[in-house]
Short mmCIF file of C-alpha atoms and ligand atoms in Angstrom, two decimals:
data_model
loop_
_atom_site.label_atom_id
_atom_site.label_comp_id
_atom_site.label_asym_id
_atom_site.label_seq_id
_atom_site.Cartn_x
_atom_site.Cartn_y
_atom_site.Cartn_z
CA MET A 17 12.93 -14.74 -39.41
CA ASN A 18 15.07 -12.37 -41.02
CA CYS A 19 14.10 -8.94 -39.86
CA THR A 20 15.91 -5.60 -39.86
CA GLN A 21 16.40 -3.86 -36.44
CA GLU A 22 14.12 -0.95 -37.71
CA ASP A 23 11.33 -4.09 -38.73
CA ILE A 24 11.49 -5.61 -35.36
CA LEU A 25 11.05 -1.97 -33.32
CA GLU A 26 8.48 -1.16 -35.75
CA SER A 27 6.55 -4.38 -34.92
CA THR A 28 7.29 -4.16 -31.18
CA ALA A 29 6.12 -0.47 -31.28
CA ASP A 30 2.72 -1.67 -32.99
CA HIS A 31 2.07 -4.63 -30.47
CA ILE A 32 2.45 -2.94 -27.62
CA ARG A 33 0.29 0.15 -29.05
CA ASN A 34 -2.34 -2.64 -29.32
CA LEU A 35 -1.72 -4.14 -26.09
CA LEU A 36 -2.08 -1.07 -23.98
CA ALA A 37 -4.87 1.02 -25.91
CA GLY A 38 -7.27 1.85 -23.61
CA ASP A 39 -5.38 1.51 -20.06
CA SER A 40 -6.69 4.13 -17.51
CA SER A 41 -3.88 3.13 -15.06
CA GLY A 42 -0.95 5.51 -16.23
CA HIS A 43 0.70 2.64 -18.11
CA ASP A 44 -0.77 3.20 -21.64
CA TRP A 45 0.65 3.27 -24.75
CA HIS A 46 1.87 7.23 -24.16
CA HIS A 47 3.84 6.34 -21.36
CA ILE A 48 5.67 3.89 -23.40
CA GLU A 49 6.10 6.25 -25.93
CA ARG A 50 7.41 9.09 -23.91
CA VAL A 51 9.67 6.56 -22.32
CA TRP A 52 11.08 5.45 -25.32
CA LYS A 53 11.69 9.08 -26.67
CA THR A 54 13.30 9.84 -23.34
CA ALA A 55 15.52 6.73 -23.09
CA VAL A 56 16.79 7.41 -26.69
CA THR A 57 17.84 11.14 -26.08
CA ILE A 58 19.65 9.56 -22.76
CA GLY A 59 20.97 6.89 -24.61
CA ARG A 60 22.49 8.93 -27.35
CA GLY A 61 24.53 10.97 -25.09
CA GLU A 62 25.66 8.03 -23.28
CA SER A 63 26.48 6.25 -26.59
CA ALA A 64 24.31 3.26 -25.88
CA ASP A 65 23.25 0.40 -27.59
CA LEU A 66 20.26 1.90 -28.88
CA PHE A 67 18.57 -1.72 -30.18
CA VAL A 68 18.66 -2.49 -26.86
CA VAL A 69 17.70 0.82 -25.22
CA GLN A 70 14.42 0.70 -27.62
CA LEU A 71 13.61 -2.94 -27.06
CA ALA A 72 13.71 -2.70 -23.37
CA ALA A 73 11.63 0.75 -23.16
CA LEU A 74 9.12 -0.40 -25.47
CA LEU A 75 8.74 -3.85 -23.88
CA HIS A 76 9.31 -2.88 -20.27
CA ASP A 77 5.23 -2.65 -19.05
CA ILE A 78 4.52 -5.54 -21.41
CA ALA A 79 3.21 -7.53 -18.17
CA ASP A 80 3.61 -5.44 -15.19
CA TRP A 81 3.60 -7.39 -11.62
CA LYS A 82 1.00 -4.84 -10.63
CA PHE A 83 -1.18 -6.22 -12.84
CA HIS A 84 -0.21 -9.84 -13.02
CA GLY A 85 -0.80 -10.71 -9.27
CA GLY A 86 2.69 -9.58 -7.80
CA ASP A 87 4.31 -12.00 -10.39
CA GLU A 88 7.85 -10.44 -11.11
CA GLU A 89 8.52 -12.61 -13.87
CA ALA A 90 5.59 -12.07 -16.09
CA GLY A 91 7.44 -9.11 -17.83
CA PRO A 92 10.45 -10.71 -18.55
CA ARG A 93 8.90 -14.07 -19.53
CA ALA A 94 6.24 -11.98 -21.64
CA ALA A 95 8.95 -10.10 -23.46
CA ARG A 96 10.93 -12.91 -24.23
CA ALA A 97 8.26 -14.85 -25.95
CA TRP A 98 7.87 -11.66 -28.03
CA MET A 99 11.64 -11.29 -28.90
CA ASP A 100 11.99 -14.98 -29.67
CA ARG A 101 9.91 -14.80 -32.75
CA PHE A 102 12.28 -12.21 -34.34
CA GLY A 103 15.42 -14.56 -34.06
CA ILE A 104 16.96 -12.01 -32.00
CA ASP A 105 20.46 -12.89 -30.44
CA GLU A 106 20.33 -14.77 -27.10
CA PRO A 107 22.42 -12.26 -25.42
CA THR A 108 20.40 -9.12 -26.55
CA ILE A 109 17.27 -10.92 -25.41
CA GLU A 110 19.13 -11.88 -22.23
CA HIS A 111 20.15 -8.23 -21.87
CA VAL A 112 16.54 -6.82 -22.53
CA CYS A 113 15.02 -9.21 -19.97
CA ASP A 114 17.54 -8.38 -17.33
CA ILE A 115 16.54 -4.58 -17.81
CA ILE A 116 12.97 -5.21 -17.64
CA ALA A 117 13.58 -7.73 -14.39
CA SER A 118 15.63 -4.81 -12.70
CA LEU A 119 13.72 -1.53 -13.73
CA SER A 120 10.99 -1.07 -10.99
CA PHE A 121 11.28 0.64 -7.81
CA LYS A 122 10.82 -1.42 -4.97
CA GLY A 123 10.35 0.41 -1.98
CA ALA A 124 12.08 3.38 -0.19
CA GLY A 125 14.70 1.09 1.81
CA VAL A 126 15.35 -1.26 -1.54
CA ALA A 127 18.19 -0.79 -3.79
CA THR A 128 17.28 -1.24 -7.56
CA PRO A 129 20.72 -1.23 -9.14
CA MET A 130 21.18 -1.50 -12.96
CA CYS A 131 24.45 -2.99 -14.35
CA THR A 132 24.75 -1.70 -17.70
CA ILE A 133 24.33 1.76 -19.34
CA GLU A 134 21.69 0.63 -21.71
CA GLY A 135 19.35 -0.23 -18.33
CA GLN A 136 20.38 3.12 -16.73
CA CYS A 137 19.30 4.85 -19.68
CA VAL A 138 15.46 2.97 -19.81
CA GLN A 139 15.17 3.38 -15.88
CA ASP A 140 16.13 6.93 -15.68
CA ALA A 141 13.27 7.62 -18.60
CA ASP A 142 10.92 5.47 -16.69
CA ARG A 143 11.35 7.22 -13.64
CA LEU A 144 11.34 10.71 -14.98
CA ASP A 145 8.01 9.91 -16.42
CA ALA A 146 6.75 8.97 -12.73
CA ILE A 147 7.95 12.64 -11.68
CA GLY A 148 6.91 16.17 -12.96
CA ALA A 149 3.47 17.26 -13.98
CA VAL A 150 2.80 14.05 -15.94
CA GLY A 151 4.07 12.05 -13.06
CA ILE A 152 1.45 13.98 -10.74
CA GLY A 153 -1.24 13.03 -13.35
CA ARG A 154 -0.20 9.54 -13.65
CA ALA A 155 -0.18 9.07 -9.63
CA PHE A 156 -3.91 10.15 -9.41
CA ALA A 157 -4.90 8.16 -12.44
CA TYR A 158 -3.44 5.12 -10.92
CA GLY A 159 -5.06 5.72 -7.42
CA GLY A 160 -8.18 6.38 -9.17
CA HIS A 161 -7.74 2.97 -11.09
CA LYS A 162 -7.44 1.16 -7.75
CA GLY A 163 -9.82 3.04 -5.77
CA ARG A 164 -7.40 4.81 -3.38
CA ALA A 165 -8.08 7.67 -1.65
CA MET A 166 -6.47 10.79 -2.62
CA TYR A 167 -5.11 11.98 0.74
CA ASP A 168 -5.77 11.19 4.26
CA PRO A 169 -4.05 13.17 6.97
CA ALA A 170 -4.80 10.42 9.73
CA VAL A 171 -2.45 7.73 7.39
CA PRO A 172 1.05 8.64 7.44
CA PRO A 173 3.51 7.69 4.63
CA THR A 174 5.49 4.55 5.27
CA PRO A 175 9.17 4.03 4.02
CA HIS A 176 8.82 0.44 2.74
CA ASP A 177 12.23 -1.59 3.68
CA SER A 178 11.19 -4.65 1.52
CA PHE A 179 9.41 -5.26 -2.05
CA GLY A 180 7.01 -7.32 -0.23
CA ALA A 181 5.73 -4.17 1.61
CA TYR A 182 5.77 -1.78 -1.10
CA LYS A 183 3.66 -4.09 -2.96
CA LYS A 184 1.22 -4.72 -0.46
CA ASN A 185 0.70 -1.11 0.00
CA ALA A 186 -2.62 0.73 -0.54
CA GLY A 187 -2.17 3.84 1.21
CA PRO A 188 -3.57 7.37 -0.14
CA THR A 189 -2.21 8.56 -3.18
CA LEU A 190 -0.71 11.62 -1.73
CA ASN A 191 1.55 9.29 0.67
CA HIS A 192 3.24 7.93 -2.50
CA PHE A 193 4.87 11.04 -3.08
CA TYR A 194 6.58 10.65 0.02
CA GLU A 195 7.17 6.74 -0.45
CA LYS A 196 8.54 7.09 -3.93
CA LEU A 197 7.99 9.96 -6.35
CA LEU A 198 10.44 12.49 -3.96
CA LEU A 199 13.03 9.93 -3.84
CA LEU A 200 13.60 9.35 -7.53
CA LYS A 201 15.71 12.46 -8.17
CA ASP A 202 18.58 11.20 -6.00
CA ARG A 203 18.19 7.74 -7.49
CA MET A 204 19.03 8.90 -11.34
CA ASN A 205 21.93 7.16 -12.89
CA THR A 206 22.85 9.45 -15.75
CA SER A 207 23.60 13.46 -15.62
CA VAL A 208 20.95 14.02 -18.27
CA GLY A 209 18.48 12.21 -15.97
CA ARG A 210 19.78 14.00 -13.17
CA GLN A 211 19.10 17.34 -14.80
CA LEU A 212 15.55 16.89 -15.87
CA ALA A 213 14.80 15.08 -12.55
CA ALA A 214 15.79 18.45 -10.65
CA GLU A 215 13.31 20.49 -12.58
CA ARG A 216 10.40 17.90 -12.19
CA HIS A 217 11.03 17.73 -8.27
CA ARG A 218 10.62 21.43 -7.78
CA PHE A 219 7.47 21.14 -9.86
CA MET A 220 6.12 18.32 -7.55
CA GLU A 221 7.39 20.00 -4.20
CA GLN A 222 5.42 23.17 -5.53
CA PHE A 223 2.23 21.03 -6.03
CA LEU A 224 2.63 19.42 -2.79
CA GLU A 225 2.84 22.70 -1.09
CA GLN A 226 -0.33 24.09 -2.71
CA PHE A 227 -2.26 20.91 -2.37
CA LEU A 228 -1.56 20.88 1.52
CA ALA A 229 -2.14 24.48 1.79
CA GLU A 230 -5.66 24.45 -0.12
CA TRP A 231 -6.82 21.38 1.85
CA ASN A 232 -6.07 23.36 5.02
CA GLY A 233 -7.94 26.18 3.71
CA GLN A 234 -4.84 28.25 3.53
CA ARG A 235 -5.09 29.42 0.33
P1 ADP B 25 7.64 1.14 -11.89
O1 ADP B 25 8.19 0.75 -13.15
O2 ADP B 25 9.10 1.86 -10.68
O3 ADP B 25 7.14 0.39 -10.87
P2 ADP B 25 5.92 2.52 -13.86
O4 ADP B 25 6.63 2.97 -14.91
O5 ADP B 25 5.67 0.85 -14.08
O6 ADP B 25 6.96 2.48 -12.54
O7 ADP B 25 4.74 3.40 -13.09
C1 ADP B 25 4.26 3.27 -12.09
C2 ADP B 25 3.16 4.36 -11.96
O8 ADP B 25 2.05 4.17 -11.33
C3 ADP B 25 3.94 5.83 -11.58
O9 ADP B 25 3.44 7.02 -12.15
C4 ADP B 25 3.31 5.80 -10.29
O10 ADP B 25 3.24 7.02 -9.64
C5 ADP B 25 2.04 5.24 -10.47
N1 ADP B 25 1.83 4.16 -9.18
C6 ADP B 25 2.23 3.01 -8.48
N2 ADP B 25 2.04 2.84 -7.56
C7 ADP B 25 1.54 3.79 -7.07
C8 ADP B 25 1.03 4.33 -5.62
N3 ADP B 25 0.54 3.21 -4.72
N4 ADP B 25 -0.20 5.14 -5.84
C9 ADP B 25 -0.03 6.06 -6.90
N5 ADP B 25 0.43 5.90 -7.59
C10 ADP B 25 1.23 4.85 -8.20
NI1 NI B 26 6.85 2.20 -17.01
#
């Protein structure tokens, strides 16, 4: 099939919009759309290949391991199957699949290096959507979806040092802030990512302070 890059991006956006419509775990189409926009904004400043950036942003949650029995290969596999139908060149397909495979946070003590600038832009955009006001909303949506407690003072946060331990975790949602969300600002790849993350980080700190004060009847 001979398609322009614009055609491919439009078909891909339509496909993902249909696939993720109705999701209530924080991985809905609007998450993808926000990551797509933010990744393009960051990518422009970094002179990244915007076709790769956009394909990876649009396809990054096509089959998340969290919803496929922990299978880390499900995402890259589904992305490749989708891209194959357009006759996209193999290096581009490989690049997009590598980005999707390396994107996820895997625990406080686990490094998640991203080799290319395109991957770095998408990783920053995905992580920005996990923090700040939207990130707080998504964390509680995910926790509710999984039937988790909102907070339990008797269950302390765990700094996971392996992806296996992180995957198995089923603690209260408030712990997720200490196990992941508050760590993201120091793991940004780009300067724009760092700037945006700093502001969102402050907002989460204020939220946590207020939440715990209310919990303890102090405010
Ligand atoms: P990642 O690719 O790093 O796994 P995603 O884009 O898939 O990130 O989004 C993960 C979203 O799900 C985030 O908003 C995150 O807060 C939420 N989430 C993941 N695990 C938990 C958890 N244990 N408790 C609460 N929210 C979670
Ligand atoms: Ni995502």
